[in-house]
PDB file of N, CA, C and O in Angstrom, chain B, residues numbered from 101:
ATOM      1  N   UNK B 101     103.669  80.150  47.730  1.00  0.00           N
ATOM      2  CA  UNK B 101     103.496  79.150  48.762  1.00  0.00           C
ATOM      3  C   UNK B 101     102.850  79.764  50.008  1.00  0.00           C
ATOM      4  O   UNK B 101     101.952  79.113  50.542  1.00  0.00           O
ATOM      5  N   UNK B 102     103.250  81.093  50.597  1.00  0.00           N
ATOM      6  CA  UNK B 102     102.916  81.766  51.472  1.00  0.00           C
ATOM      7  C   UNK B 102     101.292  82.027  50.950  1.00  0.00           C
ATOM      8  O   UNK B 102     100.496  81.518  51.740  1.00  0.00           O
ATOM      9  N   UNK B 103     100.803  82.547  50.069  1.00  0.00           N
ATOM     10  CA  UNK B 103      99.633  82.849  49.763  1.00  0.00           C
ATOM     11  C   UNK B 103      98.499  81.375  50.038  1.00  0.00           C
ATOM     12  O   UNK B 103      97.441  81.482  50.659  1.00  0.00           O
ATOM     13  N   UNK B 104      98.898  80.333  49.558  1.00  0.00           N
ATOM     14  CA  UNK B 104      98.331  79.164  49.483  1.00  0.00           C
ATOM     15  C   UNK B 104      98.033  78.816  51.044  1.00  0.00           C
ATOM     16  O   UNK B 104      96.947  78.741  51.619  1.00  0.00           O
ATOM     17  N   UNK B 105      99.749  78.574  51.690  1.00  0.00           N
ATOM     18  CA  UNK B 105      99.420  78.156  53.390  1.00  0.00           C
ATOM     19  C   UNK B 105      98.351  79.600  54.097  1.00  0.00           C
ATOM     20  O   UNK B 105      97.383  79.267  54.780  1.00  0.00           O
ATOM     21  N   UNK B 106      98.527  80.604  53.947  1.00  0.00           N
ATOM     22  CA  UNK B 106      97.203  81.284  54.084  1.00  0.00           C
ATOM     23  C   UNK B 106      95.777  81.038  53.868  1.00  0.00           C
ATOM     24  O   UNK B 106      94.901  80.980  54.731  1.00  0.00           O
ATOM     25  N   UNK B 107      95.691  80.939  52.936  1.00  0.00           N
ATOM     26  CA  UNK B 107      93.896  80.481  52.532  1.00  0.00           C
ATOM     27  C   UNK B 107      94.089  79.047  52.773  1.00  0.00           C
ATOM     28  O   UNK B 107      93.033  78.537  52.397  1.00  0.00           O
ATOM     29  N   UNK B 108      94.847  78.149  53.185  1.00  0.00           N
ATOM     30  CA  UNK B 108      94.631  77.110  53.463  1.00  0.00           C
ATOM     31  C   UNK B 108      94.481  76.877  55.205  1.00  0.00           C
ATOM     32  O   UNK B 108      93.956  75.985  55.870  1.00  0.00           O
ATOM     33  N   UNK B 109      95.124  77.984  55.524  1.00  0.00           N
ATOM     34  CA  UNK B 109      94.757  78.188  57.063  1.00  0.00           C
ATOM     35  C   UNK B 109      93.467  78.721  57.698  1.00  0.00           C
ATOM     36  O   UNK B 109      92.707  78.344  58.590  1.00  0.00           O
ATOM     37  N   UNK B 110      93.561  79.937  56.712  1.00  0.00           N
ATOM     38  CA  UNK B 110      91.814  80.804  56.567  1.00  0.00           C
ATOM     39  C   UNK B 110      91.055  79.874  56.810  1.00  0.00           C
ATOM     40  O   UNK B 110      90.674  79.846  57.980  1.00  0.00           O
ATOM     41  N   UNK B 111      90.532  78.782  55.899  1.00  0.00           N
ATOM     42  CA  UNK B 111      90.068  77.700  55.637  1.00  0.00           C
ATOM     43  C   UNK B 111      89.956  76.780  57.274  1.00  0.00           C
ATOM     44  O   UNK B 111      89.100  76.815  58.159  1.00  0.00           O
ATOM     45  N   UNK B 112      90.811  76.265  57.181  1.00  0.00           N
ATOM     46  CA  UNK B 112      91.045  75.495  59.008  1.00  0.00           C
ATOM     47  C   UNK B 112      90.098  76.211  59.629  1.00  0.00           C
ATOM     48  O   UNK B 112      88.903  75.963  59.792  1.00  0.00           O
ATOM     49  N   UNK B 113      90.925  77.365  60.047  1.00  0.00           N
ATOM     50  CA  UNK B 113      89.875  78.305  61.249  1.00  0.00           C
ATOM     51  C   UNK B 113      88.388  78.497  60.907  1.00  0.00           C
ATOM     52  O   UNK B 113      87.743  78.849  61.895  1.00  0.00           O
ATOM     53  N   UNK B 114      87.508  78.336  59.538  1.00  0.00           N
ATOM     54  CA  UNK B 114      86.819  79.012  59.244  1.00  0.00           C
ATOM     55  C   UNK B 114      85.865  77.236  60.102  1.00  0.00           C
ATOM     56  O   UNK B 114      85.079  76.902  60.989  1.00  0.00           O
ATOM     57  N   UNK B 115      86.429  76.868  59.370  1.00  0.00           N
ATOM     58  CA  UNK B 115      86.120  75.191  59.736  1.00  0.00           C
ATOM     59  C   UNK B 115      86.264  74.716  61.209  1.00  0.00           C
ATOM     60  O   UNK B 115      86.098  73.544  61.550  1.00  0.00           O
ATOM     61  N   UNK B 116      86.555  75.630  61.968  1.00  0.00           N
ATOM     62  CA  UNK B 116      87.064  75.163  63.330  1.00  0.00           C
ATOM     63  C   UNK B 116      85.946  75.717  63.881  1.00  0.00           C
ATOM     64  O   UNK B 116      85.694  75.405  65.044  1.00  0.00           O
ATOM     65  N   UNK B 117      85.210  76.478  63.300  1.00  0.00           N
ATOM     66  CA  UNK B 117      83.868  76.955  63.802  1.00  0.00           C
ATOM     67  C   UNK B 117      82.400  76.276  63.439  1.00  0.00           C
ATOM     68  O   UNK B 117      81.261  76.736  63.517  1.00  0.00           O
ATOM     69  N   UNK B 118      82.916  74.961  62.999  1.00  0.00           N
ATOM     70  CA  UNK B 118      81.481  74.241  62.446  1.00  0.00           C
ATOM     71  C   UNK B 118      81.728  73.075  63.309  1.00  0.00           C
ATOM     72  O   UNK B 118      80.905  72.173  63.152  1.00  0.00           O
ATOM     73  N   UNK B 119      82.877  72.807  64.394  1.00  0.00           N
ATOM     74  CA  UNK B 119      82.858  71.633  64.959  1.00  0.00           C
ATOM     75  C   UNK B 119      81.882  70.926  65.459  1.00  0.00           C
ATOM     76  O   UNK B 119      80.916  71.678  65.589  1.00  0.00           O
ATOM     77  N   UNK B 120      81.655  69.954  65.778  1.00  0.00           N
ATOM     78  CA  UNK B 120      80.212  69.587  66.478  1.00  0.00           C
ATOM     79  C   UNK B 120      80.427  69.281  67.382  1.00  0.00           C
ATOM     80  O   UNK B 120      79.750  69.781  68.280  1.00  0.00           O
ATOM     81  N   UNK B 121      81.706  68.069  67.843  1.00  0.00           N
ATOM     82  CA  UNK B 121      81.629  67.387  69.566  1.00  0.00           C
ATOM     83  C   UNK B 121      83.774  67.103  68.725  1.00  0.00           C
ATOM     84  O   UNK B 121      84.142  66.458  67.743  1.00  0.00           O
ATOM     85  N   UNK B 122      84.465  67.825  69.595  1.00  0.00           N
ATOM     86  CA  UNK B 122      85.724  67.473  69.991  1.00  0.00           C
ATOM     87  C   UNK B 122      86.788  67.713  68.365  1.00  0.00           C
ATOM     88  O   UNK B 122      87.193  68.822  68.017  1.00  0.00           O
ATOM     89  N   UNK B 123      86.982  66.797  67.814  1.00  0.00           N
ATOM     90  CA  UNK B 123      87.744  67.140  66.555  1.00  0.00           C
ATOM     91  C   UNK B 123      86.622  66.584  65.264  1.00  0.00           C
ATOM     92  O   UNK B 123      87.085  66.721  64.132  1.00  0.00           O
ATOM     93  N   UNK B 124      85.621  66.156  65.328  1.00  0.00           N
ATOM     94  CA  UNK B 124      84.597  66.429  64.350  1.00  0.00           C
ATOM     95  C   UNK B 124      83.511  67.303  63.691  1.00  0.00           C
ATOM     96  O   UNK B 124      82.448  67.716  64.153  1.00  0.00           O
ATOM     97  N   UNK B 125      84.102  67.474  62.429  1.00  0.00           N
ATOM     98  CA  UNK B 125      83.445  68.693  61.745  1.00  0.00           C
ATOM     99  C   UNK B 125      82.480  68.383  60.922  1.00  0.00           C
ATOM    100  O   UNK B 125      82.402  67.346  60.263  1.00  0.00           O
ATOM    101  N   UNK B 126      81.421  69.634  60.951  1.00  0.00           N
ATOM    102  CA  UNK B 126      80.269  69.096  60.074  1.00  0.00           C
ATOM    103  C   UNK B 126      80.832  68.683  58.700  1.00  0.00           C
ATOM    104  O   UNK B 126      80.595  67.678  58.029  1.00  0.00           O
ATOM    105  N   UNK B 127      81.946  70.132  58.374  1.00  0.00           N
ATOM    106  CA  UNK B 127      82.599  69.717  56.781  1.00  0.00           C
ATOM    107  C   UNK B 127      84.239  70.716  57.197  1.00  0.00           C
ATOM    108  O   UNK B 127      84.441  71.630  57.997  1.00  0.00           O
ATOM    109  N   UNK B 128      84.894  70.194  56.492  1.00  0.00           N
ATOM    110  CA  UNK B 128      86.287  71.124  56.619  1.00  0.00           C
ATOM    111  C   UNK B 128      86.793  71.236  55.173  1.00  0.00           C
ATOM    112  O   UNK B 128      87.307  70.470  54.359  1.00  0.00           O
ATOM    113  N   UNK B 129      86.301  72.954  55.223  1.00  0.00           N
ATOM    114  CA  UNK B 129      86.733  73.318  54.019  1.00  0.00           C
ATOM    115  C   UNK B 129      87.961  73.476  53.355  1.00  0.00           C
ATOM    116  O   UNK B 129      88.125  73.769  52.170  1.00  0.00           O
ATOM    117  N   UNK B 130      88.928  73.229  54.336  1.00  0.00           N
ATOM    118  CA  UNK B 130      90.576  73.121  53.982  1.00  0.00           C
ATOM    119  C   UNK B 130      90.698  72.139  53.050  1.00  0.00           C
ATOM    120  O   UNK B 130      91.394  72.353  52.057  1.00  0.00           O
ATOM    121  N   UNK B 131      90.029  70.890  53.226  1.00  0.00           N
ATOM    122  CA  UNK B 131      90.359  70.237  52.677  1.00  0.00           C
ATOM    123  C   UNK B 131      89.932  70.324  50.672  1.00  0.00           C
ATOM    124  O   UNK B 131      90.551  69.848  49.720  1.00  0.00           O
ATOM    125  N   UNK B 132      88.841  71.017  50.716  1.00  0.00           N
ATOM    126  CA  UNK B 132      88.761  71.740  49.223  1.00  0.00           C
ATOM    127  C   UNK B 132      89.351  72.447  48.649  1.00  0.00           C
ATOM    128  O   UNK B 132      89.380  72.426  47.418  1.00  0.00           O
ATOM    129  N   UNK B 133      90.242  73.598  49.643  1.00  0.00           N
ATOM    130  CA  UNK B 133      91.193  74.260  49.190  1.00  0.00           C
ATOM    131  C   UNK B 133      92.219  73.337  48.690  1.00  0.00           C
ATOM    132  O   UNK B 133      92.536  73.253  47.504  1.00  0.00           O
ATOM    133  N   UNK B 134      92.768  72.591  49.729  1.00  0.00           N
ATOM    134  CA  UNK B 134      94.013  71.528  49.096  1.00  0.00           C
ATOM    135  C   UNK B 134      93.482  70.710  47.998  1.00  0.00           C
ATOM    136  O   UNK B 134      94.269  70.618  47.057  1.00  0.00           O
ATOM    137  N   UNK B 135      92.589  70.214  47.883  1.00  0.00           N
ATOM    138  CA  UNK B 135      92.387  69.620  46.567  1.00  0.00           C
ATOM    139  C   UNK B 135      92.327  70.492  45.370  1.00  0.00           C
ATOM    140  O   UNK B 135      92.696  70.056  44.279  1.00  0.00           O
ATOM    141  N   UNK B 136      91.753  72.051  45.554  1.00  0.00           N
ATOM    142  CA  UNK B 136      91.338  72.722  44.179  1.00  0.00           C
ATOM    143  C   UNK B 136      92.909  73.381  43.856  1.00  0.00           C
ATOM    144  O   UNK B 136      93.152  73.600  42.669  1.00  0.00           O
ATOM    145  N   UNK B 137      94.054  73.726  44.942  1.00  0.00           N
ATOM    146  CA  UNK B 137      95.039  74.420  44.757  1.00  0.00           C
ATOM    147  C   UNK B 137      95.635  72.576  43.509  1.00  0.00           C
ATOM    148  O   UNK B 137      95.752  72.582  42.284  1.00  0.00           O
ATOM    149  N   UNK B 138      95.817  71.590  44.267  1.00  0.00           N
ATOM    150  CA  UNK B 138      96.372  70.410  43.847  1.00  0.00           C
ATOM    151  C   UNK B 138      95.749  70.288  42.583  1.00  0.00           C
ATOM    152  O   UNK B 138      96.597  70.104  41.709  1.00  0.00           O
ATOM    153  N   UNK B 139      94.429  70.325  42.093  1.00  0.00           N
ATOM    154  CA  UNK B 139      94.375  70.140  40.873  1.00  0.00           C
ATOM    155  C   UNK B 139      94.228  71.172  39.508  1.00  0.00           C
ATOM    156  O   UNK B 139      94.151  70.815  38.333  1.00  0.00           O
ATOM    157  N   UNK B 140      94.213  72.584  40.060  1.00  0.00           N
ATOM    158  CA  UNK B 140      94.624  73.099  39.547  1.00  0.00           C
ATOM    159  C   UNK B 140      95.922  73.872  39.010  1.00  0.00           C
ATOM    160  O   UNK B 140      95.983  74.808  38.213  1.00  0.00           O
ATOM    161  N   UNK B 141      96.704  73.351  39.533  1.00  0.00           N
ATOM    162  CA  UNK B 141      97.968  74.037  39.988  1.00  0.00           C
ATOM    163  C   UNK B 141      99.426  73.134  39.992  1.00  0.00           C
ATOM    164  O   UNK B 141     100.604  73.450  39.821  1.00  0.00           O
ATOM    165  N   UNK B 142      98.654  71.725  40.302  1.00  0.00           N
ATOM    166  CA  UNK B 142      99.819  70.674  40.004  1.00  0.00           C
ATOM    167  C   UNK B 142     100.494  70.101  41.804  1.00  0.00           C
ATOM    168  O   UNK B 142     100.194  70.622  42.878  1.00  0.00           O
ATOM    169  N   UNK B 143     101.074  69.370  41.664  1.00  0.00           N
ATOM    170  CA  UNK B 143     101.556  68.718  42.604  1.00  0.00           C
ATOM    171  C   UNK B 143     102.538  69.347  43.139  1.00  0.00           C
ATOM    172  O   UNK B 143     102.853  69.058  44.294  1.00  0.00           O
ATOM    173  N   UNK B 144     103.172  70.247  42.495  1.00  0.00           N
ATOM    174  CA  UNK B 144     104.405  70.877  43.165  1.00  0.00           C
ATOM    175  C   UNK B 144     103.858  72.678  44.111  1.00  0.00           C
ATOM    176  O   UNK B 144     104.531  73.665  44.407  1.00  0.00           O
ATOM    177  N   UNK B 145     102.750  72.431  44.252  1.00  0.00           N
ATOM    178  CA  UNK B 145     101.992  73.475  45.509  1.00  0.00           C
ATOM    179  C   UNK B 145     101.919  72.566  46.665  1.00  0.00           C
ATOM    180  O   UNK B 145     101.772  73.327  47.622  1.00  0.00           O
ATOM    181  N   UNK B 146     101.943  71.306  47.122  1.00  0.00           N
ATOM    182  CA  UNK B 146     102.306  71.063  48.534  1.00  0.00           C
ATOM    183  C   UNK B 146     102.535  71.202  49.413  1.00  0.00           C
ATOM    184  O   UNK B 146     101.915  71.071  50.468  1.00  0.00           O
ATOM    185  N   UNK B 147     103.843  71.615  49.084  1.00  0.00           N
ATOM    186  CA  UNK B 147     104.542  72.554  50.269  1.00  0.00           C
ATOM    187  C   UNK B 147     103.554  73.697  51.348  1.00  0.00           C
ATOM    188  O   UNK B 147     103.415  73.735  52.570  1.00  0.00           O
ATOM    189  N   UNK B 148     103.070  74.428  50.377  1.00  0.00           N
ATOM    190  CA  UNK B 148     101.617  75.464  50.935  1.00  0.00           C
ATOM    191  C   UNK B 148     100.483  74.979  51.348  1.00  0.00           C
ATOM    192  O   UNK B 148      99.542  75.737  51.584  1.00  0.00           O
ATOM    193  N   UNK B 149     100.378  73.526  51.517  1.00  0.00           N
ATOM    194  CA  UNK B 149      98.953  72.744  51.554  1.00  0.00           C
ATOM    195  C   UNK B 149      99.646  72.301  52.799  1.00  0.00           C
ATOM    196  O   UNK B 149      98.795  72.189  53.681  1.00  0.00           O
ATOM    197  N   UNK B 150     101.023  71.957  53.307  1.00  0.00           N
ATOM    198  CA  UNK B 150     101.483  71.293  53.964  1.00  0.00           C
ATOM    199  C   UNK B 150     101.712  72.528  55.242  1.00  0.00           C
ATOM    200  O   UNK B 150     101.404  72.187  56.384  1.00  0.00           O
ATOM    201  N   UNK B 151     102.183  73.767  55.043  1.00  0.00           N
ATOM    202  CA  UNK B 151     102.290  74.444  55.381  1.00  0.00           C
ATOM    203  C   UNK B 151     101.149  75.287  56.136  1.00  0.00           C
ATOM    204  O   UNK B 151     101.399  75.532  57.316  1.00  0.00           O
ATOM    205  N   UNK B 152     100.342  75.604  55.797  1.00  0.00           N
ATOM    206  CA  UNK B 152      98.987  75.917  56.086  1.00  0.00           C
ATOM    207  C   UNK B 152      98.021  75.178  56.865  1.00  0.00           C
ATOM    208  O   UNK B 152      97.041  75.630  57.457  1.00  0.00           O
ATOM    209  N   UNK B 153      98.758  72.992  56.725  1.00  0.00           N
ATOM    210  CA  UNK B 153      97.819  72.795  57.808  1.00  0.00           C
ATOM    211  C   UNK B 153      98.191  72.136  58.962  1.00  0.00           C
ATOM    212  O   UNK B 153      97.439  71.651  59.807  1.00  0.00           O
ATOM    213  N   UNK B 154      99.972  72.153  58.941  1.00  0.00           N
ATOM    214  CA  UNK B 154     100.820  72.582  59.610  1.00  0.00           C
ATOM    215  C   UNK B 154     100.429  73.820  61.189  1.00  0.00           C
ATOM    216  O   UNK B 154     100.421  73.793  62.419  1.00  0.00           O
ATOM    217  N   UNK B 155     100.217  74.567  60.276  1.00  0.00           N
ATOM    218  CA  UNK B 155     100.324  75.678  61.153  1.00  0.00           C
ATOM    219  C   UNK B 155      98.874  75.950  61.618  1.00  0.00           C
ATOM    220  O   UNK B 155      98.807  76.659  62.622  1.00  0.00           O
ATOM    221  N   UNK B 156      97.952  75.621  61.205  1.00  0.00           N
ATOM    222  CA  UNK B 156      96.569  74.973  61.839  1.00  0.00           C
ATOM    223  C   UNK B 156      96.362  73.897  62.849  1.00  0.00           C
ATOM    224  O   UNK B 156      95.410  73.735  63.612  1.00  0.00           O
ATOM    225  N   UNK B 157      97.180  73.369  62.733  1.00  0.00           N
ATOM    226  CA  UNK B 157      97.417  71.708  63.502  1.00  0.00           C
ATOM    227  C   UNK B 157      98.166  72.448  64.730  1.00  0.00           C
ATOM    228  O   UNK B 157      97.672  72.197  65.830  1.00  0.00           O
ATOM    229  N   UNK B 158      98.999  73.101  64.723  1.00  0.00           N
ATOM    230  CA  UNK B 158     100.144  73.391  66.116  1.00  0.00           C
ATOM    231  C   UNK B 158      99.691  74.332  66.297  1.00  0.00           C
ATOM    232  O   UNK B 158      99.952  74.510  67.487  1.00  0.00           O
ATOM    233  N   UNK B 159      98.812  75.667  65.772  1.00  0.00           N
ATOM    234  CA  UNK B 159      98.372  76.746  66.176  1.00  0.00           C
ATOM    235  C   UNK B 159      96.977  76.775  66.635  1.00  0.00           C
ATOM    236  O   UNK B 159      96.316  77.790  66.418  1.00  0.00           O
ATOM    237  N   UNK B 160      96.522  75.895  67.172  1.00  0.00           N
ATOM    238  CA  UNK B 160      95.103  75.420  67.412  1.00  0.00           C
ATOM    239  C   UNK B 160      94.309  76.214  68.501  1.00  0.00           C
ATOM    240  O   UNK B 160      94.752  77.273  68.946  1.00  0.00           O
ATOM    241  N   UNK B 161      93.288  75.750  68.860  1.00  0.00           N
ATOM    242  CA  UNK B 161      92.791  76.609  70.013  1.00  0.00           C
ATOM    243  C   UNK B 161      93.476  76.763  71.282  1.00  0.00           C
ATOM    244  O   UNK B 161      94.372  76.044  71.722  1.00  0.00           O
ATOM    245  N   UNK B 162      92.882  77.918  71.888  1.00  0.00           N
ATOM    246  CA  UNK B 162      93.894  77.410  72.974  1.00  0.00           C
ATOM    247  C   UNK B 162      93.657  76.759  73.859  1.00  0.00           C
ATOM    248  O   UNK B 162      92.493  76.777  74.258  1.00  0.00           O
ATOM    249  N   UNK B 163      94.810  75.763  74.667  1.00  0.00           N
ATOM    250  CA  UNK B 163      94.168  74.497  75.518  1.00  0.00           C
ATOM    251  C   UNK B 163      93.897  73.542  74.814  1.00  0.00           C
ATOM    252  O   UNK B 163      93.465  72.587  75.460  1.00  0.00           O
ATOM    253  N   UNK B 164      93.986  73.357  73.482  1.00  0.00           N
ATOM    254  CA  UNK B 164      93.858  72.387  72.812  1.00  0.00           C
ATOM    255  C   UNK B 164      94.749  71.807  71.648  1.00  0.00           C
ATOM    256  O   UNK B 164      94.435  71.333  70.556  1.00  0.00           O
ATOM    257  N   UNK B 165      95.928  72.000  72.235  1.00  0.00           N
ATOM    258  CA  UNK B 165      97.105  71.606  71.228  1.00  0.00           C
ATOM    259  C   UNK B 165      97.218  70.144  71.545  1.00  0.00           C
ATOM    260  O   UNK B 165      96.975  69.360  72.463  1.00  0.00           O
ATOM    261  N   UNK B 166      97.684  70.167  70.392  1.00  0.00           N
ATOM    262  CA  UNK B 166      98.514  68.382  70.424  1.00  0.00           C
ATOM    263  C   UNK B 166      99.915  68.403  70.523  1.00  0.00           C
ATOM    264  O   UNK B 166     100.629  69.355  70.206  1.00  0.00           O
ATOM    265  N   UNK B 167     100.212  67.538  70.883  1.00  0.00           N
ATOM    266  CA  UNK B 167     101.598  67.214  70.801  1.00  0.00           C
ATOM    267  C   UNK B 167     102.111  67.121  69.065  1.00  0.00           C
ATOM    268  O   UNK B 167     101.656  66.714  67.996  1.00  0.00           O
ATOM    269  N   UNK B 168     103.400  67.809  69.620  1.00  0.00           N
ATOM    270  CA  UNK B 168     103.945  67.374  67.957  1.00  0.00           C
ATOM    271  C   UNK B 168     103.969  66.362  67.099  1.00  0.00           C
ATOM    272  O   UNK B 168     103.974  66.469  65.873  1.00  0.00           O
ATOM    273  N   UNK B 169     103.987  65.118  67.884  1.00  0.00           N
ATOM    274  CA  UNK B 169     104.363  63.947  66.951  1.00  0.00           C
ATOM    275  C   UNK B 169     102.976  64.240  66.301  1.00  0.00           C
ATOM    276  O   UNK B 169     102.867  64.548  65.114  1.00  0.00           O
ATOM    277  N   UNK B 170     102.087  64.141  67.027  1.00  0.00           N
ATOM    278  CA  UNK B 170     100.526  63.606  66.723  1.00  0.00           C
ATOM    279  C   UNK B 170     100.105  64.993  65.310  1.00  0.00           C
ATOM    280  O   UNK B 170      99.414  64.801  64.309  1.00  0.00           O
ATOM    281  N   UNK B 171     100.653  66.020  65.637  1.00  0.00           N
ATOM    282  CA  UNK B 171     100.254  67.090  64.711  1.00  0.00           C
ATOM    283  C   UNK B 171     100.906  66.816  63.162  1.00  0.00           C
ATOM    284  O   UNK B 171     100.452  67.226  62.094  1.00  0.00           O
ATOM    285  N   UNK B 172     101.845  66.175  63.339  1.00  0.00           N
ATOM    286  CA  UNK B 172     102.676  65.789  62.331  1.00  0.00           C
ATOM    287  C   UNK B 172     102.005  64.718  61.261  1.00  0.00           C
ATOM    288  O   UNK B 172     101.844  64.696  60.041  1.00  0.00           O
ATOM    289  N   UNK B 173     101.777  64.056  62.097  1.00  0.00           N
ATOM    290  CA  UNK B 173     100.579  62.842  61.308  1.00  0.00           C
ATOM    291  C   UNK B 173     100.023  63.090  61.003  1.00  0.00           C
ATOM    292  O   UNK B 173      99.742  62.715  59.864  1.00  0.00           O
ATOM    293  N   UNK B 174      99.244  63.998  61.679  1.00  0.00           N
ATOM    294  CA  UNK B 174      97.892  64.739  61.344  1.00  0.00           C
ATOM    295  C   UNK B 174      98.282  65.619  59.538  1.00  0.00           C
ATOM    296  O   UNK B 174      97.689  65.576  58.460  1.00  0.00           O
ATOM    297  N   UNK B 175      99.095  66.077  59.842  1.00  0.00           N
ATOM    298  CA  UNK B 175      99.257  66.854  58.588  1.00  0.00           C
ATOM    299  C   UNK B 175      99.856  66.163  57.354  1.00  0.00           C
ATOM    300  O   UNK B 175      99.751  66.616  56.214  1.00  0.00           O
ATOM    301  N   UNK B 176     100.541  64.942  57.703  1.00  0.00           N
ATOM    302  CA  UNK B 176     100.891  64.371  56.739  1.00  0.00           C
ATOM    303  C   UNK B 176      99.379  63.861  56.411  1.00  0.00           C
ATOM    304  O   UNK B 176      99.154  64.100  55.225  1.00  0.00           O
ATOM    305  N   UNK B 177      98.458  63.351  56.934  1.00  0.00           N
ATOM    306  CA  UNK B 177      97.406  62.756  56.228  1.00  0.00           C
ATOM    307  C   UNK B 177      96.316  63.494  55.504  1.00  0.00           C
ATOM    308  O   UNK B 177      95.507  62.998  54.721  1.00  0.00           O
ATOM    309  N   UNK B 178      96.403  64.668  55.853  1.00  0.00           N
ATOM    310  CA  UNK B 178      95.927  65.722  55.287  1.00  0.00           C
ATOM    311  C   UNK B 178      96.403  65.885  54.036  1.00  0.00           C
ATOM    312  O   UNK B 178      95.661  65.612  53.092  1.00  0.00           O
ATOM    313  N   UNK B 179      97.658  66.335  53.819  1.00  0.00           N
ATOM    314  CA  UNK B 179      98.225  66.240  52.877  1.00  0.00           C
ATOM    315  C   UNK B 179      98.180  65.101  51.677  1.00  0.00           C
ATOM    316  O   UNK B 179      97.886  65.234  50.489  1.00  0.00           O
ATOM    317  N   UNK B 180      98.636  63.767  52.533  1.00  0.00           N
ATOM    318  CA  UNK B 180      98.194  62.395  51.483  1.00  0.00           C
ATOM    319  C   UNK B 180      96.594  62.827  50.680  1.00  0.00           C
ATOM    320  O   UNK B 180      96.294  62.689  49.494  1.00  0.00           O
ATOM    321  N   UNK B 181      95.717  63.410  51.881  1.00  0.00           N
ATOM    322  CA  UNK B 181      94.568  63.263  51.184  1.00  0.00           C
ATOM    323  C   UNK B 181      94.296  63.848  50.379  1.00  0.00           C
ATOM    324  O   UNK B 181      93.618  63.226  49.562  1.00  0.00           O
ATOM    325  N   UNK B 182      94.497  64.905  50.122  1.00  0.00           N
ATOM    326  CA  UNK B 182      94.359  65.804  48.899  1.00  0.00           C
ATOM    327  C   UNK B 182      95.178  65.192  47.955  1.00  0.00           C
ATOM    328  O   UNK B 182      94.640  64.983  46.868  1.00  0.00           O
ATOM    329  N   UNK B 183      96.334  64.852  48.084  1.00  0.00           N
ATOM    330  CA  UNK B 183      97.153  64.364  46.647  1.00  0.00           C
ATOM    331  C   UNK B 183      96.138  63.083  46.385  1.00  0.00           C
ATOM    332  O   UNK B 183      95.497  63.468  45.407  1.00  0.00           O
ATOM    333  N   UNK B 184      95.779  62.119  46.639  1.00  0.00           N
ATOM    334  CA  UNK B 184      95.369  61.173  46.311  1.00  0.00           C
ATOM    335  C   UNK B 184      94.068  61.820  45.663  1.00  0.00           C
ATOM    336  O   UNK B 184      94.022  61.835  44.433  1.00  0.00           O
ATOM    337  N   UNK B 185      93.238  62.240  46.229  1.00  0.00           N
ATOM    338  CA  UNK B 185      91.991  62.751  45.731  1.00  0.00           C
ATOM    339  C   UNK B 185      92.035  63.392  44.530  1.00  0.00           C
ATOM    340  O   UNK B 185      91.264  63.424  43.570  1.00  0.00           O
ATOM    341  N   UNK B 186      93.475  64.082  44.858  1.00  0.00           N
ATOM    342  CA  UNK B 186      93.490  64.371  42.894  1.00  0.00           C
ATOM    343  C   UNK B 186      93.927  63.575  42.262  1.00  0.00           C
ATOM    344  O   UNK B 186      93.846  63.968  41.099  1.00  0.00           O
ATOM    345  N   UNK B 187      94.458  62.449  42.312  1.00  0.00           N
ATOM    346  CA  UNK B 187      95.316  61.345  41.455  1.00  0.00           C
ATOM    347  C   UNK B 187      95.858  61.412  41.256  1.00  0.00           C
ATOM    348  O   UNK B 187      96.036  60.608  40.340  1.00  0.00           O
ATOM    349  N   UNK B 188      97.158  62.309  41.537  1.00  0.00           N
ATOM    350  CA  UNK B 188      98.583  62.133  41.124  1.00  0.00           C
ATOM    351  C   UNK B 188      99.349  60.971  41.586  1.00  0.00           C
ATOM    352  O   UNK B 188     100.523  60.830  41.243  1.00  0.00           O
TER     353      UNK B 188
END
């Protein structure tokens, strides 16, 4: 799980460098990680998809945190999105 929320964080940051104007990205590669860990690997890696963008979401730039509630959402939809995208 630890390995996964890693490269799923890697990922965030790598992506936090293609922003264009405020929280829009040209592409965010996290979100390929969570789909390729999810469909290769099964539904019960979550936790590390959840974890990873979790800690991307509250560990953000600095001066540019969100509030918790809002980070929370944020990561739950992240999360939804990859599970759905794989079809489970």
């Amino acid at each position: 799980m630890l390995l996964i929320a890693g490269v799923y964080y890697a990922a965030a940051q790598s992506g936090e460098a293609f922003l264009l104007t405020g929280g829009v990205g040209a592409f965010w590669p996290a979100t390929g990680v969570g789909i390729a860990v999810l469909y290769l690997g099964g539904l019960r890696w979550w936790p590390g998809i959840l974890l990873g963008d979790l800690l991307g979401t509250v560990v953000d730039l600095p001066g540019a945190r969100q509030p918790l509630a809002i980070a929370l959402a944020d990561t739950a939809g992240h999360v939804a999105r990859a599970v759905v995208a794989v079809g489970i």
